[in-house]
């Protein structure tokens, strides 16, 4: 089983841009930055991170999500990539100006919330059984094993 989220992330990026285009006219007319951020957080962010609670996110997937978010963020602020480079704006400066939530952090938080929800399930539920399942008689393929959904929690708890 390949751990490749590329097609899913591509679909998520398209839907996020579609969600942004549906509110773009309102966002451009609105001068209030907090209202723009609220529009982003309530329409674009859910479209970009839909089903992220089930993803086994790798660094390159986090990077792809961040790149898509920064593109939409620049459009919200009316800053082109060229302008950003010329004027020396860092991405952190754009984030400070736009006041929108970080999509990667939001995806990780939703994953933690979902894990807590699953752990409260009875052990007879199939969702809980699949999470706790350890396959038997499976020969491991050579090379580094793919990132599993639960590896995120092990890494997060070890980093603390």
Coordinates of N, CA and C in Angstrom, one line a residue:
X1 N 0.8 -1.2 0.0 CA 0.0 0.0 0.0 C 0.9 1.2 0.0
X2 N 0.8 2.0 -1.0 CA 1.6 3.2 -1.1 C 0.9 4.3 -0.2
X3 N 1.8 5.1 0.4 CA 1.4 6.2 1.3 C 1.5 7.5 0.5
X4 N 0.7 7.6 -0.6 CA 0.9 8.8 -1.4 C -0.4 9.6 -1.4
X5 N -0.3 10.8 -0.8 CA -1.5 11.7 -0.7 C -1.5 12.7 -1.9
X6 N -0.6 12.5 -2.9 CA -0.5 13.5 -3.9 C -1.8 13.8 -4.6
X7 N -2.5 12.7 -5.0 CA -3.8 12.9 -5.7 C -4.9 13.5 -4.8
X8 N -4.9 13.1 -3.6 CA -5.9 13.7 -2.6 C -5.5 15.2 -2.3
X9 N -4.3 15.5 -2.2 CA -3.9 16.9 -1.9 C -4.2 17.7 -3.1
X10 N -4.0 17.2 -4.3 CA -4.3 17.9 -5.5 C -5.8 18.3 -5.6
X11 N -6.6 17.3 -5.2 CA -8.0 17.5 -5.2 C -8.4 18.5 -4.1
X12 N -7.8 18.4 -3.0 CA -8.0 19.4 -1.9 C -7.6 20.8 -2.3
X13 N -6.5 21.0 -3.0 CA -6.1 22.3 -3.4 C -7.1 22.9 -4.4
X14 N -7.5 22.1 -5.3 CA -8.5 22.5 -6.3 C -9.8 23.0 -5.6
X15 N -10.3 22.2 -4.6 CA -11.5 22.6 -3.9 C -11.3 23.8 -3.1
X16 N -10.1 24.0 -2.5 CA -9.8 25.2 -1.7 C -9.8 26.4 -2.6
X17 N -9.2 26.3 -3.8 CA -9.3 27.5 -4.7 C -10.7 27.7 -5.1
X18 N -11.5 26.7 -5.4 CA -12.9 26.8 -5.7 C -13.7 27.5 -4.6
X19 N -13.4 27.1 -3.4 CA -14.1 27.7 -2.3 C -13.7 29.2 -2.1
X20 N -12.4 29.5 -2.4 CA -11.9 30.9 -2.3 C -12.6 31.7 -3.4
X21 N -12.7 31.1 -4.6 CA -13.3 31.9 -5.8 C -14.7 32.2 -5.5
X22 N -15.4 31.3 -4.7 CA -16.8 31.6 -4.4 C -17.0 32.8 -3.5
X23 N -16.0 33.1 -2.7 CA -16.1 34.2 -1.7 C -15.1 35.4 -2.1
X24 N -14.4 35.2 -3.2 CA -13.4 36.2 -3.5 C -13.9 37.6 -3.7
X25 N -15.0 37.7 -4.4 CA -15.6 39.0 -4.6 C -15.9 39.8 -3.3
X26 N -16.5 39.0 -2.4 CA -16.8 39.6 -1.0 C -15.5 39.9 -0.3
X27 N -14.5 39.0 -0.4 CA -13.3 39.3 0.3 C -12.5 40.5 -0.2
X28 N -12.6 40.7 -1.5 CA -11.9 41.9 -2.1 C -12.6 43.2 -1.7
X29 N -13.9 43.1 -1.6 CA -14.7 44.3 -1.3 C -14.5 44.7 0.2
X30 N -14.3 43.7 1.0 CA -14.2 43.9 2.5 C -12.8 44.4 2.8
X31 N -12.7 45.5 3.6 CA -11.4 46.0 4.0 C -11.0 45.5 5.4
X32 N -12.0 44.9 6.1 CA -11.8 44.4 7.5 C -11.0 43.1 7.4
X33 N -9.8 43.1 7.9 CA -8.9 41.9 7.8 C -9.4 40.8 8.6
X34 N -10.0 41.0 9.8 CA -10.6 39.9 10.6 C -11.7 39.3 9.8
X35 N -12.5 40.0 9.1 CA -13.6 39.4 8.4 C -13.1 38.6 7.2
X36 N -12.1 39.1 6.6 CA -11.4 38.3 5.5 C -10.9 37.0 6.1
X37 N -10.2 37.1 7.2 CA -9.7 35.9 7.9 C -10.8 34.9 8.3
X38 N -11.9 35.4 8.7 CA -13.1 34.6 9.1 C -13.6 33.9 7.8
X39 N -13.7 34.6 6.7 CA -14.2 34.0 5.5 C -13.2 32.9 5.1
X40 N -11.9 33.1 5.2 CA -11.0 32.1 4.8 C -11.1 30.9 5.8
X41 N -11.2 31.1 7.1 CA -11.2 30.1 8.1 C -12.5 29.3 8.0
X42 N -13.6 29.9 7.5 CA -14.9 29.2 7.5 C -15.2 28.5 6.1
X43 N -14.5 28.9 5.0 CA -14.8 28.3 3.7 C -13.6 27.6 3.1
X44 N -12.5 28.3 3.1 CA -11.3 27.7 2.4 C -10.6 26.7 3.2
X45 N -10.4 27.0 4.5 CA -9.7 26.0 5.4 C -10.4 24.7 5.5
X46 N -11.7 24.6 5.7 CA -12.3 23.3 5.7 C -12.2 22.5 4.3
X47 N -12.2 23.3 3.2 CA -12.1 22.7 1.9 C -10.7 22.1 1.7
X48 N -9.7 22.8 2.2 CA -8.3 22.4 2.1 C -7.9 21.2 3.0
X49 N -8.5 21.2 4.2 CA -8.2 20.2 5.1 C -9.2 19.1 5.3
X50 N -10.2 19.0 4.4 CA -11.3 18.0 4.5 C -10.6 16.6 4.6
X51 N -11.1 15.8 5.5 CA -10.6 14.4 5.8 C -9.2 14.3 6.2
X52 N -8.6 15.5 6.6 CA -7.2 15.4 7.0 C -7.0 14.6 8.3
X53 N -8.0 14.4 9.0 CA -7.9 13.6 10.2 C -7.5 12.1 9.9
X54 N -7.7 11.7 8.7 CA -7.4 10.3 8.3 C -6.1 10.2 7.6
X55 N -5.4 11.3 7.3 CA -4.2 11.3 6.5 C -3.0 10.9 7.4
X56 N -2.0 10.2 6.8 CA -0.7 10.0 7.4 C 0.2 11.1 6.7
X57 N 0.2 12.2 7.3 CA 0.9 13.4 6.7 C 2.4 13.3 6.8
X58 N 3.1 13.5 5.7 CA 4.6 13.5 5.7 C 5.0 15.0 5.6
X59 N 6.3 15.2 5.7 CA 6.8 16.6 5.6 C 6.5 17.2 4.2
X60 N 6.6 16.4 3.2 CA 6.3 17.0 1.8 C 4.8 17.3 1.6
X61 N 4.0 16.5 2.3 CA 2.5 16.8 2.3 C 2.2 18.1 3.0
X62 N 2.9 18.3 4.2 CA 2.7 19.5 5.0 C 3.2 20.7 4.1
X63 N 4.3 20.5 3.4 CA 4.8 21.6 2.5 C 3.8 21.9 1.4
X64 N 3.2 20.9 0.8 CA 2.3 21.1 -0.3 C 1.0 21.9 0.2
X65 N 0.6 21.6 1.4 CA -0.6 22.3 2.0 C -0.2 23.7 2.3
X66 N 1.0 24.0 2.9 CA 1.4 25.3 3.2 C 1.6 26.2 1.9
X67 N 2.1 25.6 0.8 CA 2.3 26.3 -0.4 C 0.9 26.7 -1.0
X68 N -0.1 25.8 -0.9 CA -1.4 26.2 -1.4 C -2.0 27.3 -0.6
X69 N -1.9 27.2 0.7 CA -2.4 28.2 1.6 C -1.8 29.5 1.4
X70 N -0.5 29.6 1.2 CA 0.2 30.8 1.0 C -0.2 31.5 -0.3
X71 N -0.5 30.7 -1.3 CA -1.0 31.2 -2.6 C -2.3 31.9 -2.4
X72 N -3.2 31.3 -1.7 CA -4.5 31.9 -1.5 C -4.4 33.1 -0.6
X73 N -3.5 33.0 0.4 CA -3.2 34.1 1.3 C -2.7 35.4 0.6
X74 N -1.8 35.1 -0.4 CA -1.3 36.3 -1.2 C -2.4 36.9 -2.0
X75 N -3.3 36.1 -2.5 CA -4.4 36.6 -3.3 C -5.4 37.4 -2.4
X76 N -5.6 36.9 -1.2 CA -6.5 37.7 -0.3 C -5.9 39.0 0.0
X77 N -4.6 39.1 0.2 CA -3.9 40.4 0.5 C -3.6 41.2 -0.7
X78 N -3.8 40.6 -1.9 CA -3.5 41.4 -3.1 C -2.0 41.6 -3.4
X79 N -1.2 40.6 -2.9 CA 0.2 40.7 -3.0 C 0.6 39.5 -4.0
X80 N 1.3 39.9 -5.1 CA 1.8 38.9 -6.0 C 3.1 38.3 -5.5
X81 N 3.5 37.2 -6.0 CA 4.7 36.5 -5.6 C 5.9 37.4 -5.9
X82 N 5.9 38.1 -7.0 CA 6.9 39.0 -7.4 C 7.0 40.2 -6.4
X83 N 5.9 40.7 -6.1 CA 5.9 41.8 -5.1 C 6.5 41.3 -3.7
X84 N 6.1 40.1 -3.4 CA 6.6 39.6 -2.1 C 8.1 39.5 -2.1
X85 N 8.7 39.0 -3.2 CA 10.1 38.9 -3.3 C 10.8 40.2 -3.4
X86 N 10.3 41.2 -4.2 CA 10.9 42.5 -4.3 C 10.9 43.2 -3.0
X87 N 9.8 43.2 -2.3 CA 9.7 44.0 -1.1 C 10.2 43.2 0.1
X88 N 10.6 42.0 -0.1 CA 11.2 41.2 1.0 C 10.3 40.7 2.1
X89 N 9.0 40.5 1.7 CA 8.0 40.0 2.7 C 8.3 38.5 2.9
X90 N 8.4 38.2 4.2 CA 8.5 36.7 4.5 C 7.1 36.2 4.6
X91 N 7.0 34.9 4.5 CA 5.6 34.3 4.6 C 5.0 34.5 6.0
X92 N 5.9 34.6 7.0 CA 5.4 34.9 8.4 C 4.8 36.3 8.4
X93 N 5.3 37.2 7.7 CA 4.8 38.6 7.6 C 3.4 38.5 7.0
X94 N 3.3 37.8 5.9 CA 2.0 37.6 5.3 C 0.9 37.0 6.2
X95 N 1.4 36.0 7.0 CA 0.5 35.4 7.9 C 0.0 36.3 9.0
X96 N 1.0 37.2 9.5 CA 0.7 38.1 10.5 C -0.3 39.2 10.0
X97 N -0.2 39.6 8.7 CA -1.1 40.6 8.1 C -2.5 40.0 7.9
X98 N -2.5 38.7 7.4 CA -3.8 38.2 7.0 C -4.6 37.6 8.2
X99 N -3.9 37.3 9.3 CA -4.5 36.8 10.5 C -5.3 35.5 10.3
X100 N -4.9 34.7 9.3 CA -5.6 33.4 9.1 C -4.9 32.3 9.8
X101 N -5.7 31.2 10.0 CA -5.1 30.0 10.7 C -4.2 29.2 9.8
X102 N -3.2 28.6 10.4 CA -2.3 27.7 9.7 C -3.0 26.4 9.3
X103 N -3.0 26.1 8.1 CA -3.8 24.9 7.6 C -3.1 23.6 8.1
X104 N -1.8 23.5 8.2 CA -1.1 22.3 8.7 C -1.4 22.1 10.1
X105 N -1.3 23.2 10.9 CA -1.6 23.1 12.4 C -3.1 22.7 12.6
X106 N -4.0 23.2 11.7 CA -5.4 22.9 11.8 C -5.6 21.4 11.5
X107 N -4.9 20.9 10.5 CA -5.0 19.5 10.1 C -4.6 18.6 11.2
X108 N -3.5 19.0 11.8 CA -2.9 18.2 12.9 C -3.9 18.2 14.1
X109 N -4.4 19.3 14.4 CA -5.4 19.5 15.5 C -6.6 18.6 15.3
X110 N -7.1 18.6 14.0 CA -8.3 17.8 13.7 C -8.0 16.3 13.9
X111 N -6.8 16.0 13.5 CA -6.4 14.6 13.7 C -6.3 14.2 15.1
X112 N -5.9 15.0 16.0 CA -5.8 14.8 17.4 C -7.2 14.7 18.0
X113 N -8.1 15.6 17.6 CA -9.5 15.5 18.0 C -10.2 14.2 17.6
X114 N -9.9 13.8 16.3 CA -10.5 12.6 15.8 C -10.0 11.3 16.6
X115 N -8.7 11.3 16.9 CA -8.1 10.2 17.7 C -8.7 10.1 19.0
X116 N -9.0 11.3 19.7 CA -9.6 11.2 21.0 C -11.1 10.7 20.9
X117 N -11.7 11.1 19.8 CA -13.1 10.6 19.6 C -13.1 9.1 19.4
X118 N -12.1 8.5 18.6 CA -12.0 7.1 18.4 C -11.7 6.3 19.6
X119 N -10.8 6.9 20.5 CA -10.4 6.2 21.7 C -11.5 6.1 22.7
X120 N -12.5 6.9 22.6 CA -13.7 6.8 23.5 C -14.7 5.8 23.0
X121 N -14.5 5.3 21.7 CA -15.4 4.3 21.2 C -15.3 3.0 22.0
X122 N -16.3 2.2 22.0 CA -16.2 0.9 22.5 C -15.3 0.0 21.7
X123 N -14.7 -0.9 22.3 CA -13.7 -1.8 21.5 C -14.4 -2.6 20.5
X124 N -15.7 -2.8 20.6 CA -16.4 -3.6 19.6 C -16.7 -2.9 18.3
X125 N -16.6 -1.6 18.3 CA -16.8 -0.8 17.1 C -15.7 -1.1 16.1
X126 N -16.1 -1.1 14.8 CA -15.1 -1.5 13.7 C -14.1 -0.4 13.6
X127 N -14.4 0.9 13.8 CA -13.4 1.9 13.7 C -12.3 1.7 14.7
X128 N -12.7 1.4 15.9 CA -11.7 1.2 17.0 C -10.9 -0.1 16.6
X129 N -11.5 -1.1 16.1 CA -10.9 -2.4 15.8 C -9.8 -2.2 14.7
X130 N -10.1 -1.3 13.7 CA -9.2 -1.1 12.6 C -8.0 -0.3 13.1
X131 N -8.2 0.6 14.0 CA -7.1 1.4 14.6 C -6.2 0.5 15.4
X132 N -6.7 -0.4 16.2 CA -5.9 -1.3 17.1 C -5.4 -2.5 16.3
X133 N -5.8 -2.7 15.1 CA -5.4 -4.0 14.4 C -4.0 -4.0 14.0
X134 N -3.4 -5.2 14.3 CA -2.0 -5.4 13.9 C -2.0 -6.6 13.0
X135 N -1.6 -6.5 11.7 CA -1.7 -7.6 10.8 C -0.7 -8.7 11.1
X136 N -1.2 -10.0 10.9 CA -0.3 -11.1 11.1 C 0.1 -11.7 9.8
X137 N 1.2 -12.4 9.8 CA 1.7 -13.2 8.7 C 1.9 -12.3 7.4
X138 N 2.4 -11.1 7.6 CA 2.6 -10.1 6.5 C 4.1 -9.9 6.4
X139 N 4.7 -10.2 5.3 CA 6.1 -10.0 5.1 C 6.4 -8.5 4.8
X140 N 7.3 -7.9 5.5 CA 7.6 -6.5 5.4 C 8.4 -6.3 4.1
X141 N 8.0 -5.3 3.3 CA 8.8 -5.0 2.1 C 10.1 -4.3 2.4
X142 N 11.1 -4.5 1.6 CA 12.4 -3.8 1.9 C 12.3 -2.3 1.8
X143 N 13.2 -1.7 2.6 CA 13.2 -0.2 2.6 C 12.5 0.3 3.8
X144 N 12.4 1.6 3.8 CA 11.7 2.3 4.9 C 10.2 2.1 4.9
X145 N 9.6 1.7 6.0 CA 8.2 1.5 5.9 C 7.4 2.8 5.8
X146 N 6.3 2.8 5.1 CA 5.5 4.0 4.9 C 5.0 4.6 6.2
X147 N 4.8 5.9 6.3 CA 4.3 6.5 7.5 C 2.9 6.0 7.8
X148 N 2.7 5.6 9.0 CA 1.3 5.2 9.4 C 0.6 6.3 10.1
X149 N -0.7 6.2 10.1 CA -1.6 7.2 10.8 C -1.2 7.4 12.2
X150 N -0.8 6.4 12.9 CA -0.5 6.5 14.3 C 0.9 7.0 14.6
X151 N 1.8 6.9 13.6 CA 3.1 7.4 13.8 C 3.2 8.9 14.2
X152 N 2.2 9.7 13.7 CA 2.1 11.1 14.1 C 2.0 11.3 15.6
X153 N 1.2 10.4 16.3 CA 1.0 10.6 17.7 C 2.3 10.1 18.5
X154 N 2.9 9.1 18.0 CA 4.2 8.6 18.6 C 5.2 9.8 18.5
X155 N 5.4 10.3 17.4 CA 6.4 11.4 17.2 C 6.0 12.6 18.0
X156 N 4.7 13.0 18.0 CA 4.3 14.2 18.7 C 4.5 14.0 20.2
X157 N 4.2 12.9 20.8 CA 4.4 12.6 22.2 C 5.9 12.5 22.6
X158 N 6.7 12.0 21.7 CA 8.1 11.9 21.9 C 8.8 13.3 21.9
X159 N 8.3 14.2 21.1 CA 8.9 15.5 20.9 C 8.6 16.4 22.2
X160 N 7.6 16.0 22.9 CA 7.2 16.9 24.1 C 8.2 16.6 25.2

